[in-house]
């Protein structure tokens, strides 16, 4: 019989899940309302699947998923949340969840999810599959050089910094406050993965990015 | 529950009034909850990047315009006001692009730096009329400008190579430990 660990800060929700799932033949090994309680339970409770809420005080469900990575013997986490799949489900899976079920769905879906995860397979509903496909498409790596991924402002700034212009002069020329120039510079340096103007200058010379004259 | 308990003790006429009052109370509670949700969308609880990603997805589905989202990793969680300001700015900027810009490509880029967090929204559409760059009262920029000012942020709007950029940055306030 599959043993479950319920983690949700609302005791009424835990009670509802407990009643519904006991009717379906599951055992509830233990319940926790937050990470400190869960942490204490993990030392001595055994369960197959953990039902984990995302929205909790203190460490949230996503934080807990990260913390669980250090506890390889913990029950497999299945996120059960009041939020719809998009975008929470993708984040949950990336953080280590074995599946995601929206509370607005019916008990049958939750039961199927628990059974799937208890058998060692990830539970991917059609809605989640759609959200995952969307996320994969958006983050597809592009074969671009670092400077080609800069925004228009950042590109201009790259040329000016690489040719030795100082911040106050850049601020005047681009008609922005100096602090705004600093912000653009920070963005630019991080995207270029560089930390000095010398590196920028070297790169700019190599790719012929220096402004003429 | 207290109000329900009264039902048993009342004659028909006052009972009807009680029931009407209960109905008004239920509606008021629902409206308040809705307003509170609008003040701070719960989606922000999953983090600003997730929330912006969701706005980007909605924009793509609603308009069919090609749109990309980028964000770097954040060192620490942002304070609630900062993330709400950035979220609302993105929401308004994307609404403006959808309504006025006639764009084909949009980029939303969130950057967490060590002392500032910045959001750039770039589109290749019609662009803002040259006057409005100086006068952010037009074309829906007023809300964005006011919100930026209230959050002690700085707005930078520019146009180059047929692309319009709106950038908002906020200084990072270290949360008290």
Short mmCIF file of C-alpha atoms in Angstrom, two decimals:
data_model
loop_
_atom_site.label_atom_id
_atom_site.label_comp_id
_atom_site.label_asym_id
_atom_site.label_seq_id
_atom_site.Cartn_x
_atom_site.Cartn_y
_atom_site.Cartn_z
CA UNK A 1 0.00 0.00 0.00
CA UNK A 2 1.40 3.39 -0.95
CA UNK A 3 2.28 5.62 1.99
CA UNK A 4 1.98 9.38 1.62
CA UNK A 5 3.42 12.41 3.38
CA UNK A 6 1.18 15.52 3.18
CA UNK A 7 2.85 18.93 3.27
CA UNK A 8 0.51 21.96 3.19
CA UNK A 9 0.12 24.87 5.58
CA UNK A 10 -3.70 24.70 5.50
CA UNK A 11 -4.95 22.02 7.87
CA UNK A 12 -8.37 21.96 6.17
CA UNK A 13 -6.71 21.18 2.85
CA UNK A 14 -4.65 18.40 4.42
CA UNK A 15 -7.80 17.00 5.99
CA UNK A 16 -9.64 17.07 2.64
CA UNK A 17 -6.76 15.30 0.92
CA UNK A 18 -6.43 12.81 3.77
CA UNK A 19 -10.12 11.85 3.60
CA UNK A 20 -10.18 11.59 -0.18
CA UNK A 21 -6.95 9.62 -0.43
CA UNK A 22 -7.75 7.21 2.41
CA UNK A 23 -10.95 6.36 0.53
CA UNK A 24 -8.79 5.55 -2.47
CA UNK A 25 -6.71 3.11 -0.46
CA UNK A 26 -3.65 5.17 0.37
CA UNK A 27 -2.12 5.43 3.86
CA UNK A 28 -1.11 8.78 5.25
CA UNK A 29 2.22 8.26 6.99
CA UNK A 30 2.48 11.81 8.37
CA UNK A 31 1.61 15.47 7.80
CA UNK A 32 3.62 18.70 7.98
CA UNK A 33 2.58 22.34 7.74
CA UNK A 34 5.97 23.79 6.84
CA UNK A 35 9.64 22.96 6.22
CA UNK A 36 10.74 22.80 9.88
CA UNK A 37 8.04 20.19 10.60
CA UNK A 38 8.88 18.28 7.42
CA UNK A 39 12.59 18.37 8.22
CA UNK A 40 11.90 16.83 11.61
CA UNK A 41 9.69 14.09 10.09
CA UNK A 42 12.17 13.10 7.39
CA UNK A 43 14.47 11.75 10.08
CA UNK A 44 12.14 8.93 11.07
CA UNK A 45 9.10 8.68 8.79
CA UNK A 46 9.04 6.44 5.71
CA UNK A 47 6.71 7.22 2.82
CA UNK A 48 6.65 6.64 -0.93
CA UNK A 49 5.32 9.95 -2.21
CA UNK A 50 5.20 13.44 -0.70
CA UNK A 51 2.37 15.81 -1.67
CA UNK A 52 3.91 19.24 -1.48
CA UNK A 53 2.16 22.63 -1.65
CA UNK A 54 4.01 25.47 -3.36
CA UNK A 55 2.63 28.35 -1.34
CA UNK A 56 3.80 28.02 2.26
CA UNK A 57 5.20 30.48 4.80
CA UNK A 58 8.93 30.33 5.35
CA UNK A 59 10.66 28.20 2.73
CA UNK A 60 8.15 27.84 -0.12
CA UNK A 61 7.48 24.62 -2.01
CA UNK A 62 10.13 25.52 -4.58
CA UNK A 63 12.64 26.21 -1.75
CA UNK A 64 11.73 22.87 -0.16
CA UNK A 65 12.36 21.07 -3.46
CA UNK A 66 15.87 22.54 -3.46
CA UNK A 67 16.39 21.54 0.18
CA UNK A 68 15.19 18.00 -0.56
CA UNK A 69 18.07 17.50 -2.96
CA UNK A 70 20.25 16.98 0.10
CA UNK A 71 17.87 14.24 1.34
CA UNK A 72 18.04 11.46 -1.24
CA UNK A 73 15.94 9.11 0.89
CA UNK A 74 13.02 11.49 1.17
CA UNK A 75 9.70 10.48 -0.42
CA UNK A 76 9.41 11.56 -4.06
CA UNK A 77 7.85 15.05 -4.14
CA UNK A 78 4.68 15.61 -6.16
CA UNK A 79 3.62 19.24 -6.15
CA UNK A 80 -0.09 19.84 -5.49
CA UNK A 81 -0.88 23.49 -5.90
CA UNK A 82 -3.72 25.97 -6.24
CA UNK A 83 -1.90 27.65 -9.10
CA UNK A 84 -2.46 26.50 -12.69
CA UNK A 85 0.29 24.61 -14.51
CA UNK A 86 1.74 27.58 -16.30
CA UNK A 87 4.35 28.71 -15.20
CA UNK A 88 4.67 26.97 -11.83
CA UNK A 89 4.81 23.40 -13.11
CA UNK A 90 7.89 23.95 -15.24
CA UNK A 91 9.73 25.61 -12.36
CA UNK A 92 8.69 22.78 -10.06
CA UNK A 93 10.01 20.11 -12.40
CA UNK A 94 13.23 22.04 -12.86
CA UNK A 95 13.58 22.20 -9.10
CA UNK A 96 13.24 18.42 -8.79
CA UNK A 97 9.52 17.63 -8.49
CA UNK A 98 8.25 14.35 -9.93
CA UNK A 99 5.05 15.93 -11.18
CA UNK A 100 2.57 18.74 -10.73
CA UNK A 101 -1.17 18.60 -10.02
CA UNK A 102 -3.41 21.65 -9.80
CA UNK A 103 -5.84 21.59 -6.86
CA UNK A 104 -8.61 22.69 -9.20
CA UNK A 105 -8.47 19.32 -10.96
CA UNK A 106 -10.39 16.28 -9.78
CA UNK A 107 -9.30 13.56 -7.36
CA UNK A 108 -8.86 11.05 -10.19
CA UNK A 109 -5.97 13.07 -11.63
CA UNK A 110 -4.30 13.31 -8.21
CA UNK A 111 -4.67 9.55 -7.68
CA UNK A 112 -3.18 8.84 -11.11
CA UNK A 113 -0.32 11.19 -10.36
CA UNK A 114 0.43 9.54 -7.01
CA UNK A 115 0.36 6.05 -8.58
CA UNK A 116 2.65 7.15 -11.44
CA UNK A 117 5.20 8.72 -9.11
CA UNK A 118 5.09 5.79 -6.67
CA UNK A 119 6.07 3.54 -9.59
CA UNK A 120 9.14 5.67 -10.19
CA UNK A 121 7.87 7.62 -13.20
CA UNK A 122 7.37 11.35 -13.54
CA UNK A 123 3.77 12.46 -13.87
CA UNK A 124 3.31 14.73 -16.90
CA UNK A 125 -0.27 15.77 -17.57
CA UNK A 126 -1.20 17.09 -21.04
CA UNK A 127 -1.34 20.66 -19.64
CA UNK A 128 2.14 20.25 -18.18
CA UNK A 129 3.47 18.77 -21.43
CA UNK A 130 2.22 21.90 -23.23
CA UNK A 131 3.87 24.24 -20.73
CA UNK A 132 7.14 22.30 -20.94
CA UNK A 133 7.17 22.39 -24.73
CA UNK A 134 6.56 26.12 -24.63
CA UNK A 135 9.40 26.65 -22.16
CA UNK A 136 11.80 24.56 -24.24
CA UNK A 137 10.97 26.58 -27.35
CA UNK A 138 11.52 29.92 -25.64
CA UNK A 139 14.85 29.02 -24.14
CA UNK A 140 16.33 27.37 -27.23
CA UNK A 141 19.97 28.42 -27.36
CA UNK A 142 20.78 30.67 -30.27
CA UNK A 143 24.01 30.45 -32.20
CA UNK A 144 24.95 34.05 -31.65
CA UNK A 145 28.12 35.76 -30.57
CA UNK A 146 27.84 37.46 -27.17
CA UNK A 147 27.69 40.97 -28.63
CA UNK A 148 24.86 39.98 -30.97
CA UNK A 149 22.70 39.27 -27.97
CA UNK A 150 23.07 42.79 -26.63
CA UNK A 151 20.21 45.27 -26.72
CA UNK A 152 20.58 48.42 -28.87
CA UNK A 153 21.63 50.56 -25.86
CA UNK A 154 24.12 47.93 -24.71
CA UNK A 155 25.66 47.71 -28.17
CA UNK A 156 26.24 51.43 -28.31
CA UNK A 157 27.71 51.34 -24.83
CA UNK A 158 30.06 48.50 -25.76
CA UNK A 159 31.56 50.59 -28.54
CA UNK A 160 31.95 53.64 -26.33
CA UNK A 161 33.48 51.78 -23.38
CA UNK A 162 35.80 49.80 -25.63
CA UNK A 163 37.13 52.97 -27.20
CA UNK A 164 38.03 54.33 -23.78
CA UNK A 165 35.23 56.80 -23.13
CA UNK A 166 34.58 57.53 -19.48
CA UNK A 167 31.20 57.18 -17.77
CA UNK A 168 30.47 60.91 -17.26
CA UNK A 169 31.17 61.62 -20.95
CA UNK A 170 29.05 58.68 -22.06
CA UNK A 171 26.22 59.93 -19.87
CA UNK A 172 26.32 63.33 -21.55
CA UNK A 173 26.57 61.90 -25.03
CA UNK A 174 23.69 59.42 -24.58
CA UNK A 175 21.63 61.91 -22.57
CA UNK A 176 21.17 59.60 -19.57
CA UNK A 177 22.00 59.89 -15.89
CA UNK A 178 25.37 58.35 -14.99
CA UNK A 179 23.71 55.73 -12.80
CA UNK A 180 21.67 54.55 -15.75
CA UNK A 181 24.88 54.18 -17.75
CA UNK A 182 26.24 52.08 -14.84
CA UNK A 183 23.19 49.85 -14.96
CA UNK A 184 23.58 49.30 -18.71
CA UNK A 185 27.26 48.61 -18.18
CA UNK A 186 26.51 45.96 -15.56
CA UNK A 187 24.04 44.29 -17.93
CA UNK A 188 26.53 44.43 -20.77
CA UNK A 189 29.46 43.03 -18.77
CA UNK A 190 27.40 40.12 -17.52
CA UNK A 191 26.11 39.24 -20.99
CA UNK A 192 29.63 39.48 -22.40
CA UNK A 193 30.95 37.48 -19.40
CA UNK A 194 33.71 40.03 -18.94
CA UNK A 195 34.84 42.10 -15.99
CA UNK A 196 37.21 44.71 -17.39
CA UNK A 197 37.14 47.41 -20.03
CA UNK A 198 40.35 45.95 -21.44
CA UNK A 199 38.54 42.70 -22.24
CA UNK A 200 35.79 44.69 -23.93
CA UNK A 201 38.31 46.62 -25.97
CA UNK A 202 40.06 43.45 -27.04
CA UNK A 203 36.77 41.85 -28.09
CA UNK A 204 35.60 45.00 -29.89
CA UNK A 205 38.83 45.21 -31.89
CA UNK A 206 38.58 41.56 -32.83
CA UNK A 207 35.02 41.88 -34.12
CA UNK A 208 35.44 45.34 -35.62
CA UNK A 209 32.94 46.92 -33.27
CA UNK A 210 34.85 50.08 -32.51
CA UNK A 211 33.19 53.23 -33.76
CA UNK A 212 35.16 54.82 -36.58
CA UNK A 213 37.38 57.81 -35.82
CA UNK B 1 -21.96 30.90 11.32
CA UNK B 2 -23.32 33.33 13.92
CA UNK B 3 -25.63 34.79 11.31
CA UNK B 4 -26.81 31.38 10.21
CA UNK B 5 -27.64 30.58 13.82
CA UNK B 6 -30.07 33.49 13.92
CA UNK B 7 -32.21 32.05 11.13
CA UNK B 8 -33.95 29.69 13.53
CA UNK B 9 -35.08 32.48 15.85
CA UNK B 10 -36.55 34.95 13.39
CA UNK B 11 -39.96 35.61 11.96
CA UNK B 12 -40.25 35.63 8.14
CA UNK B 13 -39.86 39.41 7.60
CA UNK B 14 -36.65 40.03 9.54
CA UNK B 15 -35.34 36.65 8.29
CA UNK B 16 -35.59 37.91 4.74
CA UNK B 17 -33.64 41.03 5.63
CA UNK B 18 -31.00 38.94 7.31
CA UNK B 19 -30.65 36.77 4.24
CA UNK B 20 -30.28 39.82 2.01
CA UNK B 21 -27.64 41.23 4.33
CA UNK B 22 -25.77 37.94 4.24
CA UNK B 23 -25.85 37.97 0.47
CA UNK B 24 -24.43 41.51 0.36
CA UNK B 25 -21.72 40.48 2.82
CA UNK B 26 -20.77 37.50 0.67
CA UNK B 27 -20.49 39.70 -2.39
CA UNK B 28 -18.43 42.30 -0.56
CA UNK B 29 -16.06 39.62 0.68
CA UNK B 30 -15.67 38.27 -2.82
CA UNK B 31 -15.01 41.73 -4.25
CA UNK B 32 -12.44 42.48 -1.56
CA UNK B 33 -10.66 39.22 -2.27
CA UNK B 34 -10.63 40.03 -5.97
CA UNK B 35 -9.25 43.50 -5.34
CA UNK B 36 -6.57 42.12 -3.06
CA UNK B 37 -5.58 39.63 -5.73
CA UNK B 38 -5.29 42.46 -8.24
CA UNK B 39 -3.16 44.52 -5.91
CA UNK B 40 -0.54 41.84 -5.78
CA UNK B 41 -0.99 39.00 -8.22
CA UNK B 42 -0.28 35.70 -6.47
CA UNK B 43 1.83 34.69 -9.45
CA UNK B 44 4.61 36.86 -8.01
CA UNK B 45 4.99 34.35 -5.18
CA UNK B 46 6.82 32.07 -7.59
CA UNK B 47 9.39 34.79 -8.23
CA UNK B 48 9.54 37.79 -10.55
CA UNK B 49 11.19 35.90 -13.41
CA UNK B 50 8.40 33.31 -13.42
CA UNK B 51 5.77 36.01 -13.32
CA UNK B 52 7.32 37.90 -16.23
CA UNK B 53 7.67 34.67 -18.16
CA UNK B 54 3.96 34.17 -17.70
CA UNK B 55 3.20 37.70 -19.02
CA UNK B 56 5.40 36.99 -22.03
CA UNK B 57 3.57 33.73 -22.72
CA UNK B 58 0.17 35.44 -22.47
CA UNK B 59 1.36 38.18 -24.83
CA UNK B 60 2.54 35.59 -27.35
CA UNK B 61 -0.73 33.66 -27.17
CA UNK B 62 -2.88 36.78 -27.37
CA UNK B 63 -1.06 38.59 -30.19
CA UNK B 64 0.93 35.93 -32.03
CA UNK B 65 3.89 38.36 -32.03
CA UNK B 66 7.33 36.75 -31.64
CA UNK B 67 8.56 37.54 -28.15
CA UNK B 68 11.55 36.35 -26.13
CA UNK B 69 12.24 36.45 -22.44
CA UNK B 70 15.67 36.47 -20.79
CA UNK B 71 16.64 36.76 -17.16
CA UNK B 72 19.85 36.22 -15.30
CA UNK B 73 20.01 34.42 -11.96
CA UNK B 74 19.22 36.59 -8.96
CA UNK B 75 21.50 36.68 -5.94
CA UNK B 76 18.76 37.35 -3.41
CA UNK B 77 14.99 37.61 -3.56
CA UNK B 78 13.72 41.11 -4.44
CA UNK B 79 11.63 43.06 -1.98
CA UNK B 80 7.90 42.87 -2.64
CA UNK B 81 7.47 46.47 -3.88
CA UNK B 82 10.30 46.21 -6.37
CA UNK B 83 8.99 43.02 -7.92
CA UNK B 84 5.45 44.38 -8.09
CA UNK B 85 6.68 47.59 -9.76
CA UNK B 86 8.67 45.68 -12.34
CA UNK B 87 5.78 43.29 -12.97
CA UNK B 88 3.23 46.09 -13.51
CA UNK B 89 5.67 48.00 -15.73
CA UNK B 90 6.17 44.95 -17.92
CA UNK B 91 2.42 44.38 -18.05
CA UNK B 92 1.72 47.98 -19.15
CA UNK B 93 4.61 48.11 -21.59
CA UNK B 94 3.48 44.91 -23.29
CA UNK B 95 -0.09 46.20 -23.43
CA UNK B 96 1.20 49.34 -25.15
CA UNK B 97 3.23 47.34 -27.64
CA UNK B 98 0.20 45.19 -28.43
CA UNK B 99 -2.03 48.24 -28.89
CA UNK B 100 0.19 50.79 -30.64
CA UNK B 101 3.46 49.43 -31.84
CA UNK B 102 2.60 47.10 -34.72
CA UNK B 103 5.71 45.15 -33.81
CA UNK B 104 6.98 41.86 -35.18
CA UNK B 105 9.59 41.08 -32.54
CA UNK B 106 9.71 41.88 -28.85
CA UNK B 107 12.34 41.12 -26.21
CA UNK B 108 11.91 41.30 -22.45
CA UNK B 109 15.17 41.14 -20.51
CA UNK B 110 15.41 41.15 -16.72
CA UNK B 111 18.78 41.69 -15.06
CA UNK B 112 19.61 41.35 -11.36
CA UNK B 113 22.77 43.29 -10.64
CA UNK B 114 24.54 43.80 -7.35
CA UNK B 115 23.02 47.22 -6.67
CA UNK B 116 20.23 47.54 -9.21
CA UNK B 117 17.61 45.41 -10.90
CA UNK B 118 16.71 46.44 -14.45
CA UNK B 119 14.12 45.44 -17.02
CA UNK B 120 14.45 46.19 -20.73
CA UNK B 121 11.55 45.85 -23.16
CA UNK B 122 12.49 46.22 -26.81
CA UNK B 123 10.21 46.16 -29.83
CA UNK B 124 10.74 46.73 -33.53
CA UNK B 125 7.42 48.44 -34.13
CA UNK B 126 6.32 51.83 -35.19
CA UNK B 127 8.04 53.48 -32.25
CA UNK B 128 6.94 56.36 -30.15
CA UNK B 129 6.27 59.72 -31.75
CA UNK B 130 9.43 61.77 -31.28
CA UNK B 131 7.73 64.19 -28.89
CA UNK B 132 6.56 61.54 -26.43
CA UNK B 133 10.09 60.49 -25.56
CA UNK B 134 10.34 63.78 -23.72
CA UNK B 135 6.74 63.78 -22.53
CA UNK B 136 5.87 60.40 -21.06
CA UNK B 137 2.27 61.46 -20.68
CA UNK B 138 1.18 59.94 -23.93
CA UNK B 139 0.58 56.45 -25.21
CA UNK B 140 0.19 54.77 -21.82
CA UNK B 141 3.64 55.80 -20.60
CA UNK B 142 2.19 58.01 -17.86
CA UNK B 143 1.31 55.03 -15.65
CA UNK B 144 4.77 53.56 -16.14
CA UNK B 145 6.49 56.88 -15.42
CA UNK B 146 4.43 57.49 -12.27
CA UNK B 147 5.05 54.00 -10.97
CA UNK B 148 8.79 54.32 -11.64
CA UNK B 149 8.87 57.60 -9.77
CA UNK B 150 6.98 56.16 -6.80
CA UNK B 151 9.50 53.31 -6.56
CA UNK B 152 12.50 55.67 -6.77
CA UNK B 153 13.33 54.10 -10.11
CA UNK B 154 14.65 55.54 -13.34
CA UNK B 155 13.12 55.13 -16.75
CA UNK B 156 15.19 55.28 -19.93
CA UNK B 157 13.38 55.33 -23.26
CA UNK B 158 15.28 55.35 -26.53
CA UNK B 159 14.90 54.60 -30.18
CA UNK B 160 17.60 53.39 -32.55
CA UNK B 161 17.75 51.32 -35.74
CA UNK B 162 13.96 51.08 -35.87
CA UNK B 163 13.81 49.56 -32.38
CA UNK B 164 12.30 51.17 -29.33
CA UNK B 165 13.65 50.40 -25.89
CA UNK B 166 12.01 51.02 -22.57
CA UNK B 167 14.25 50.34 -19.60
CA UNK B 168 13.30 50.64 -15.95
CA UNK B 169 15.83 50.18 -13.19
CA UNK B 170 15.38 50.21 -9.43
CA UNK B 171 18.11 50.40 -6.82
CA UNK B 172 18.30 47.20 -4.81
CA UNK B 173 17.34 47.77 -1.20
CA UNK B 174 19.03 45.19 0.98
CA UNK B 175 16.38 43.57 3.17
CA UNK B 176 17.17 43.88 6.88
CA UNK B 177 18.61 40.53 8.03
#
